[in-house]
PDB file of C-alpha atoms in Angstrom:
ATOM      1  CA  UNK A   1      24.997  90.919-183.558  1.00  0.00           C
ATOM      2  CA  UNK A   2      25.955  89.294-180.113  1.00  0.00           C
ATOM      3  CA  UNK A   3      28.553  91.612-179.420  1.00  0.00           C
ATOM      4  CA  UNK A   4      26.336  94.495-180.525  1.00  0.00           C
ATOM      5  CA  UNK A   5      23.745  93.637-178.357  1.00  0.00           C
ATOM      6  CA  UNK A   6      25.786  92.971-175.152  1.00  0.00           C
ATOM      7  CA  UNK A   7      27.690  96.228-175.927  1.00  0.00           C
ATOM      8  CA  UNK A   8      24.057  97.834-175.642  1.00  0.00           C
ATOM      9  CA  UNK A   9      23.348  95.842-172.301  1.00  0.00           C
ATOM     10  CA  UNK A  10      26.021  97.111-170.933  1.00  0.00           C
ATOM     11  CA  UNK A  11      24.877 100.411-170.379  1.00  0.00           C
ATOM     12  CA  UNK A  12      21.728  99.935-168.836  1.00  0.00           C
ATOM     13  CA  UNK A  13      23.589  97.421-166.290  1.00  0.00           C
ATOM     14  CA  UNK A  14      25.654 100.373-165.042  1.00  0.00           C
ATOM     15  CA  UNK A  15      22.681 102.640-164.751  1.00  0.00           C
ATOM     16  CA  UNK A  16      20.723  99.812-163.044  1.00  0.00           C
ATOM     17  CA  UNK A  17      23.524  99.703-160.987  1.00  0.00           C
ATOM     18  CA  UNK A  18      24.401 103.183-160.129  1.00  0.00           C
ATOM     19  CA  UNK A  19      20.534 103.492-159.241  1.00  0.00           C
ATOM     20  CA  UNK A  20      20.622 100.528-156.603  1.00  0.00           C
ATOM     21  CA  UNK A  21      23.319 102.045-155.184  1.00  0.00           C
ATOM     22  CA  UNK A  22      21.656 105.534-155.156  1.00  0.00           C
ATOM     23  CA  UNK A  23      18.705 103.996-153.238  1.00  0.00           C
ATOM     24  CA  UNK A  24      20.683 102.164-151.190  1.00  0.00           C
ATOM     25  CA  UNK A  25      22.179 105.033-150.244  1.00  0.00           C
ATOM     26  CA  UNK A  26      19.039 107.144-149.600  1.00  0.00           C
ATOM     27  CA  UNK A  27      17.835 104.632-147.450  1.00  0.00           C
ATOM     28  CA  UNK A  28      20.711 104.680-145.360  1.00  0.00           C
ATOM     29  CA  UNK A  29      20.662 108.689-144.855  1.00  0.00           C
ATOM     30  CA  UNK A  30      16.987 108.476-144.130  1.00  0.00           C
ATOM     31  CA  UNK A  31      17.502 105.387-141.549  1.00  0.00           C
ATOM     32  CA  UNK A  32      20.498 107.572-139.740  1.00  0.00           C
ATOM     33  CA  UNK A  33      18.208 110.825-140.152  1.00  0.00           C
ATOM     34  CA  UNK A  34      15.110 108.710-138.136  1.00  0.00           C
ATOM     35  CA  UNK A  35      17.808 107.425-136.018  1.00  0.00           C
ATOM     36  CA  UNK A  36      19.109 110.657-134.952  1.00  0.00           C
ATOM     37  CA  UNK A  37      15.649 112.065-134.289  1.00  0.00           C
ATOM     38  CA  UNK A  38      14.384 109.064-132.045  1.00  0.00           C
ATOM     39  CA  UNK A  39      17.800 109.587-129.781  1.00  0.00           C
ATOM     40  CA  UNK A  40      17.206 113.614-129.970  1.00  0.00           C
ATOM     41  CA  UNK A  41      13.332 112.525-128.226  1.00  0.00           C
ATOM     42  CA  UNK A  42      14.587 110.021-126.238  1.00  0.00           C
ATOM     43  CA  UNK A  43      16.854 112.439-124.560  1.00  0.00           C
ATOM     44  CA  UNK A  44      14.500 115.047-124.227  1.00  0.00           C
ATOM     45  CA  UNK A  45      11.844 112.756-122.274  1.00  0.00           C
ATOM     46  CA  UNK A  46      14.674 111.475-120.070  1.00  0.00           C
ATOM     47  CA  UNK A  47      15.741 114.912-119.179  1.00  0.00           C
ATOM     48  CA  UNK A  48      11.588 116.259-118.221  1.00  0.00           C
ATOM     49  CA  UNK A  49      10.755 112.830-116.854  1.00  0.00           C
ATOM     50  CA  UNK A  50      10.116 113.515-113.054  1.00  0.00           C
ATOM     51  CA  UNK A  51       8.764 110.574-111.018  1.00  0.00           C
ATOM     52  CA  UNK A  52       5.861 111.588-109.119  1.00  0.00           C
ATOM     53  CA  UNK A  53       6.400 112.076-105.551  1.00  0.00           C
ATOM     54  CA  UNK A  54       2.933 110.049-104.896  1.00  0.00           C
ATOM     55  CA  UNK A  55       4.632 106.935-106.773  1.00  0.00           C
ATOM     56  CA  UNK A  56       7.953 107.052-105.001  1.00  0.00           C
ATOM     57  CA  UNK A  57       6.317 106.770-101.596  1.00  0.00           C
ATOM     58  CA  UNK A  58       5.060 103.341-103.240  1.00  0.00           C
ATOM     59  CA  UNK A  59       1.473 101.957-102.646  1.00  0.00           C
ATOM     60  CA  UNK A  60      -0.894 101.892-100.043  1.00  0.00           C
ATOM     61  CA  UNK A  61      -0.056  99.447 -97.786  1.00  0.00           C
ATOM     62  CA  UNK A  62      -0.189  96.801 -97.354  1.00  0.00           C
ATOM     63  CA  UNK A  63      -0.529  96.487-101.322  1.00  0.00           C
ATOM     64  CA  UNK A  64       2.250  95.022-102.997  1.00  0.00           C
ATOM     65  CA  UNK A  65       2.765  96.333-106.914  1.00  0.00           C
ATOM     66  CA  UNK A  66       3.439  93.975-109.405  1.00  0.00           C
ATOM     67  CA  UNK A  67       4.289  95.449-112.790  1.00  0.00           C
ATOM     68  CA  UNK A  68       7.081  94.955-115.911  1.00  0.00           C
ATOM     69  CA  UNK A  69       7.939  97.696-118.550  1.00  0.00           C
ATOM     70  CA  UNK A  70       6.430  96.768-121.838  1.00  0.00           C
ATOM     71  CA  UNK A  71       3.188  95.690-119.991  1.00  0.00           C
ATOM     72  CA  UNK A  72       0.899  98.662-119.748  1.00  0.00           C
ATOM     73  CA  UNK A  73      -1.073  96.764-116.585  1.00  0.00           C
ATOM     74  CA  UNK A  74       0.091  96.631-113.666  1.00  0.00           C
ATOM     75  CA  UNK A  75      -1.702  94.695-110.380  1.00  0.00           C
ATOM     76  CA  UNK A  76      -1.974  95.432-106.380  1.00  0.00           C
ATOM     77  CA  UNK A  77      -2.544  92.550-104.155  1.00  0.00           C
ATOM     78  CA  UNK A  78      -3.097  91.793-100.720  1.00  0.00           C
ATOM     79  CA  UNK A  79      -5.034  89.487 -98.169  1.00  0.00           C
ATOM     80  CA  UNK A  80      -7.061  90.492 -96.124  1.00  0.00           C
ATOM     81  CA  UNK A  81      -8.990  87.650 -94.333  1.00  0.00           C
ATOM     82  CA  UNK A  82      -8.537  84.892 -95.874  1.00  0.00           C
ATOM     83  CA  UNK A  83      -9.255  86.936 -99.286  1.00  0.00           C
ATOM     84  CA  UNK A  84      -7.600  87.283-102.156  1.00  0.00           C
ATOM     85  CA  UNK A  85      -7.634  91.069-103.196  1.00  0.00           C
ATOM     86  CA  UNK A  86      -6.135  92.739-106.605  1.00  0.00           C
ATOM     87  CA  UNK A  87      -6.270  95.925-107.764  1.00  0.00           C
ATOM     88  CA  UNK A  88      -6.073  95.753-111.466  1.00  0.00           C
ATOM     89  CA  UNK A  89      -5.184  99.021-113.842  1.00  0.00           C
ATOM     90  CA  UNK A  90      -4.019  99.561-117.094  1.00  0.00           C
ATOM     91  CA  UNK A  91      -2.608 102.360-119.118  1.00  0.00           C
ATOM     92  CA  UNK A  92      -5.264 101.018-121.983  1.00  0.00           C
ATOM     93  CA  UNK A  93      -8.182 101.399-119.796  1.00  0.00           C
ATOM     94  CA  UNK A  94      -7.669 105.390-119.503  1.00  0.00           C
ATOM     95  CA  UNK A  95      -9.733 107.786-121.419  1.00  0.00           C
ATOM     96  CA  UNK A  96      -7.560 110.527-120.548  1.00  0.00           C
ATOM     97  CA  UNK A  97      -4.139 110.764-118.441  1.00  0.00           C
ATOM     98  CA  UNK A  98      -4.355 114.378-118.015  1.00  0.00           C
ATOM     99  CA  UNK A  99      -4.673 115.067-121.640  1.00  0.00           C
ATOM    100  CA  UNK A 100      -0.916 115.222-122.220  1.00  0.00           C
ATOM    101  CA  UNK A 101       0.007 113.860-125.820  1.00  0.00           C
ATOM    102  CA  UNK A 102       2.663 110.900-125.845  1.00  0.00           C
ATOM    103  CA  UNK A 103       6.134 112.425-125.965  1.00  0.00           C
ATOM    104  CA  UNK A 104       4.375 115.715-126.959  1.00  0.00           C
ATOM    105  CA  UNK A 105       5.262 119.346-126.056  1.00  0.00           C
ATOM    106  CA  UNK A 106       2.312 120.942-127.337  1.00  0.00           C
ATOM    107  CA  UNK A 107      -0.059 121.442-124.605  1.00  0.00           C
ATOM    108  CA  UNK A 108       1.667 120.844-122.108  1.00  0.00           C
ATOM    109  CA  UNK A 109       0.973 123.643-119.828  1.00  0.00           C
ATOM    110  CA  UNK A 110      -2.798 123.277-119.855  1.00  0.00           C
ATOM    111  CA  UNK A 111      -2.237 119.270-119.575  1.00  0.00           C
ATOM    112  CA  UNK A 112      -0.360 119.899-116.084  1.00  0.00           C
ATOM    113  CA  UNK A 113      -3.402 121.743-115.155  1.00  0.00           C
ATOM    114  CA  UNK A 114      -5.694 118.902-116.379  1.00  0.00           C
ATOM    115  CA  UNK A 115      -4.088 116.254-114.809  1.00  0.00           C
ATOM    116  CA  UNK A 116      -4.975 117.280-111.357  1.00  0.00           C
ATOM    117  CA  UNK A 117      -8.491 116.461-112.177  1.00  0.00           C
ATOM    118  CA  UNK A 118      -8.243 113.405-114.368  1.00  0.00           C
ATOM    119  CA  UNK A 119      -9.622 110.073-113.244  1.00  0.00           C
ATOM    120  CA  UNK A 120      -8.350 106.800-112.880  1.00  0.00           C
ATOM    121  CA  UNK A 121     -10.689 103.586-114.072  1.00  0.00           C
ATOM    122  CA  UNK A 122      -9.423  99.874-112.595  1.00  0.00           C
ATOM    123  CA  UNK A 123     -10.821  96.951-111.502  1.00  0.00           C
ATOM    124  CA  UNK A 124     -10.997  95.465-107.776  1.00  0.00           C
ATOM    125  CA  UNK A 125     -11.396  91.500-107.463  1.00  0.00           C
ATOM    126  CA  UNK A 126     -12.243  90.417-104.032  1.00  0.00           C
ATOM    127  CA  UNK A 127     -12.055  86.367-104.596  1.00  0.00           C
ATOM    128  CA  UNK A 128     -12.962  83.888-101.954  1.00  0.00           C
ATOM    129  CA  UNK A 129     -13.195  80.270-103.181  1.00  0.00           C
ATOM    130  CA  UNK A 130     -14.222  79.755-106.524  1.00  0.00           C
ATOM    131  CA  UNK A 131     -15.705  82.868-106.315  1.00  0.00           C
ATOM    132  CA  UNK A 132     -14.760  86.609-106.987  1.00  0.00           C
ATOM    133  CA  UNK A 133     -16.466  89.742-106.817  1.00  0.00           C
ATOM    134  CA  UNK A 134     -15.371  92.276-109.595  1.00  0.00           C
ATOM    135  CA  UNK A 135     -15.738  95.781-108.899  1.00  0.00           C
ATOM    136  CA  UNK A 136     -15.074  98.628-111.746  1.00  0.00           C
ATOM    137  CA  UNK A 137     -14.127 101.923-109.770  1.00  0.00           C
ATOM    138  CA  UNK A 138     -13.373 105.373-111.002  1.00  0.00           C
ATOM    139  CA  UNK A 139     -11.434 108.036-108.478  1.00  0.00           C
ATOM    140  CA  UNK A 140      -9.693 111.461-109.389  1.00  0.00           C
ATOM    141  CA  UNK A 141      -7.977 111.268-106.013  1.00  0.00           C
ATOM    142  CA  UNK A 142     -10.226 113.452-103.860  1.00  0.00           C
ATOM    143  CA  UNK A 143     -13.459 111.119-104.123  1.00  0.00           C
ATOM    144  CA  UNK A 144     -13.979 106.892-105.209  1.00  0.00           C
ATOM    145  CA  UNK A 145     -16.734 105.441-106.748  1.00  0.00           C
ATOM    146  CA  UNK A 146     -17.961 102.252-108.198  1.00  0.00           C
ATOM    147  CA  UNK A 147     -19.618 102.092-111.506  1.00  0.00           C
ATOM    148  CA  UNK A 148     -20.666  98.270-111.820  1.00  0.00           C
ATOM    149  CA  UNK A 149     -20.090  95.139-110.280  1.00  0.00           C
ATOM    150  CA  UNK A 150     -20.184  91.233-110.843  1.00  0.00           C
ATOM    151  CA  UNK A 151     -20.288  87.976-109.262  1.00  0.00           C
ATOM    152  CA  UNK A 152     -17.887  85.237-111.346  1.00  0.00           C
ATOM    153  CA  UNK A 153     -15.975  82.326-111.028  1.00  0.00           C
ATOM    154  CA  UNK A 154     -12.697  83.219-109.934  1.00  0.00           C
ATOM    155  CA  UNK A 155     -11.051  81.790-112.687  1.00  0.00           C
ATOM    156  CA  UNK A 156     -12.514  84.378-114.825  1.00  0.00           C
ATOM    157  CA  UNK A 157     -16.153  84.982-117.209  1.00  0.00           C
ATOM    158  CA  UNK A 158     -15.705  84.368-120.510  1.00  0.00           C
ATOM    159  CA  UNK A 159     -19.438  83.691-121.293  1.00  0.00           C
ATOM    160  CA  UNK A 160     -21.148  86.635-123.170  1.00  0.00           C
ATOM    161  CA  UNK A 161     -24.691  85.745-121.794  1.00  0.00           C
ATOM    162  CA  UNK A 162     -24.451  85.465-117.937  1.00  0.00           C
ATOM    163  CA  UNK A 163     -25.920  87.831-115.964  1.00  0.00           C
ATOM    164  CA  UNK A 164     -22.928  90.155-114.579  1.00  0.00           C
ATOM    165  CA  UNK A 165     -25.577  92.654-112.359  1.00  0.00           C
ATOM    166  CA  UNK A 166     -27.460  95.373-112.350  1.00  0.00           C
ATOM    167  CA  UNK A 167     -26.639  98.900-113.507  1.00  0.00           C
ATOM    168  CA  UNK A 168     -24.555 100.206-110.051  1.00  0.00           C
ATOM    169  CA  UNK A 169     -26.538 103.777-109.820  1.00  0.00           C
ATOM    170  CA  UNK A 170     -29.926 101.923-109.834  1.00  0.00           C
ATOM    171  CA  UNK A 171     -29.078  99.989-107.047  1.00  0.00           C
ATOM    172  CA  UNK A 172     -30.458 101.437-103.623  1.00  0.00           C
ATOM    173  CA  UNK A 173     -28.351 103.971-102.445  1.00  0.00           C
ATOM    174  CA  UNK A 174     -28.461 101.952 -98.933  1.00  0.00           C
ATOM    175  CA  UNK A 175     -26.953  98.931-100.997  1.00  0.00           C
ATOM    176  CA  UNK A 176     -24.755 101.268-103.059  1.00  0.00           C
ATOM    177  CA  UNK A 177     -23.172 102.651 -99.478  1.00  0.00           C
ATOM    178  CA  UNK A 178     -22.911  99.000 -98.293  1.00  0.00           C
ATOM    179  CA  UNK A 179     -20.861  98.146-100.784  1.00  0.00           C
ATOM    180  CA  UNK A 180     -18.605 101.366-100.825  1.00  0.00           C
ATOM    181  CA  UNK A 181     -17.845 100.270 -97.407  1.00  0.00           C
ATOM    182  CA  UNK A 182     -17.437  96.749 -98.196  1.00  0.00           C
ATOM    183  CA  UNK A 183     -14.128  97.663-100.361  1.00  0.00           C
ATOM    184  CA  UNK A 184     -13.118 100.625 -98.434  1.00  0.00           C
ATOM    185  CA  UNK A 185     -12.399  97.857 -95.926  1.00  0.00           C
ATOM    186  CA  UNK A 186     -10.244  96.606 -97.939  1.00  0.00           C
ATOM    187  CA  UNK A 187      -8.155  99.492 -98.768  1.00  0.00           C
ATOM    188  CA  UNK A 188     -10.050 100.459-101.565  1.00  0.00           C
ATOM    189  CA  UNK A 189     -10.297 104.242-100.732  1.00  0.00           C
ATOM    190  CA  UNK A 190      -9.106 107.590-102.273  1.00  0.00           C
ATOM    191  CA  UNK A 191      -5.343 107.209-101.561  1.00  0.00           C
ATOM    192  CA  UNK A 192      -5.307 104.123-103.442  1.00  0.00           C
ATOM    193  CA  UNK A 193      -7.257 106.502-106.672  1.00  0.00           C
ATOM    194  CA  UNK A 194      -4.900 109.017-105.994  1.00  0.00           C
ATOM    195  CA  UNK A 195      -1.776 106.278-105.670  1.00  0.00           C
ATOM    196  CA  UNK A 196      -3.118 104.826-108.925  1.00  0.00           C
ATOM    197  CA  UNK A 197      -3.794 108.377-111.240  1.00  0.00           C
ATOM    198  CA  UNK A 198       0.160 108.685-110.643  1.00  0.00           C
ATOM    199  CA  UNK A 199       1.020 105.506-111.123  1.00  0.00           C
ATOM    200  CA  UNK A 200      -0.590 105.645-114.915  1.00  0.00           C
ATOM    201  CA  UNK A 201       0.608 109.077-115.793  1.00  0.00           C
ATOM    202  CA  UNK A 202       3.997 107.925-114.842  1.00  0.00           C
ATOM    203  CA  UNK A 203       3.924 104.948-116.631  1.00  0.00           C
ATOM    204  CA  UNK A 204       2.097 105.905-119.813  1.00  0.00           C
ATOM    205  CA  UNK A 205       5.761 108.470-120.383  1.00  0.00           C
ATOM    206  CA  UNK A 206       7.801 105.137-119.167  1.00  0.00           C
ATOM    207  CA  UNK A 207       6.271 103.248-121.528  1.00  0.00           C
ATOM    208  CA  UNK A 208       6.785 105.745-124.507  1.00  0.00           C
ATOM    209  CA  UNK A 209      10.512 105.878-123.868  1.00  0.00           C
ATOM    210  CA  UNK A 210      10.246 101.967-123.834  1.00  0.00           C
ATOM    211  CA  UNK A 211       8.710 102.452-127.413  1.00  0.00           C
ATOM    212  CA  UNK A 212      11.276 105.079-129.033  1.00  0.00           C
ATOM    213  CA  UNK A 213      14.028 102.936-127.658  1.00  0.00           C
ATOM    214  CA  UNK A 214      12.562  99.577-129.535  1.00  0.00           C
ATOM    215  CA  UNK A 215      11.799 101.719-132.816  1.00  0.00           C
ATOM    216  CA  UNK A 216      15.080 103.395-132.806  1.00  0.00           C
ATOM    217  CA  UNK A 217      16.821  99.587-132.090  1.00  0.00           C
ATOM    218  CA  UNK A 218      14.661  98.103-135.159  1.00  0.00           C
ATOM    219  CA  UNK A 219      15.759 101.206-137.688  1.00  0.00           C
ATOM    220  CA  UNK A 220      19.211 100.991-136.469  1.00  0.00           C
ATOM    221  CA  UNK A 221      19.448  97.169-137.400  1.00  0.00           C
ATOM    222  CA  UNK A 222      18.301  97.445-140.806  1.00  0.00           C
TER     223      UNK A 222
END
């Protein structure tokens, strides 16, 4: 009986076995299939990438850039007496970077045509003490404007009740000029918009070859 019954295991062992390896071996054909498509788009982005112009000349002086790949924020900071100034923008904070899809051809055309006109969003922290004040601008290049702004601690607000100011546009337009002026003092004009709409459009396509080459290290490992 034991011999009959091991003789009927055996069987189903092989077929258990041939079917591991069968999956094993699909797995591996669709790993080297995903593999060769990542490198195929890697290549492709490397070969349209063209660093903007605007970019290369580097910021407006006398901002310094500070930025890593795999960070979508980068910062801009200077003095400017006895301040502390920093331009603050991030790839997340963009509604729209021209409308051009991540890695994607499709469109393309009417996203070059779009990106002339899309707008930038960062933040500009003037601090001074234990103080800062926080602007949120907006610029497409040819024109900057503020949309709110807020007196905190320099180290930072993390209460959700303070009072962080008024609605910008309901200020006095006497006071809204003012303070316009006060950060266009500071470098905070339309070059530095223009500087910074670039900056993001160039590194949104950085960052997505950053992002095939981890995927396509991860599926290659397995």
């Amino acid at each position: 009986a034991a011999a009959a019954a091991a003789a009927a295991t055996a069987p189903a062992a092989g077929l258990l076995q041939q079917a591991t390896a069968s999956f094993r071996s699909s797995s591996l054909a669709l790993s080297s299939d995903l593999s060769s498509i990542l490198a195929k788009e890697i290549k492709h982005e490397k070969a349209v990438a063209e660093k903007s112009d605007v970019v290369a000349a580097g910021p407006p002086a006398p901002f310094v850039l500070h930025s890593k790949l795999g960070d979508t924020a980068v910062s801009l900071t200077r003095d400017f007496k006895g301040e502390k100034i920093s331009v603050d923008c991030s790839v997340n904070m963009q509604d729209s970077l021209g409308g051009l899809p991540l890695g994607g051809e499709e469109g393309e055309e009417e996203a070059e045509d779009d990106d002339e006109a899309a707008d930038v969003q960062f933040n500009v922290t003037v601090t001074k003490g234990d103080k800062a004040l926080v602007f949120e601008c907006i610029s497409d290049g040819t024109y900057l404007d503020i949309r709110h702004v807020s007196l905190e601690p320099a180290e930072g607000n993390d209460s959700e009740t303070v009072f962080t100011g008024p609605v910008f546009n309901e200020l006095d337009d006497e006071l809204q000029d003012a303070l316009r002026q006060y950060i266009a003092e500071r470098g905070i004009n339309e070059d530095m918009g223009e500087y910074l709409r670039h900056l993001m459009f160039d590194r949104e396509q950085e960052e997505y070859v950053h992002w095939l080459e981890g995927v396509k290290s991860f599926v290659g490992s397995s």
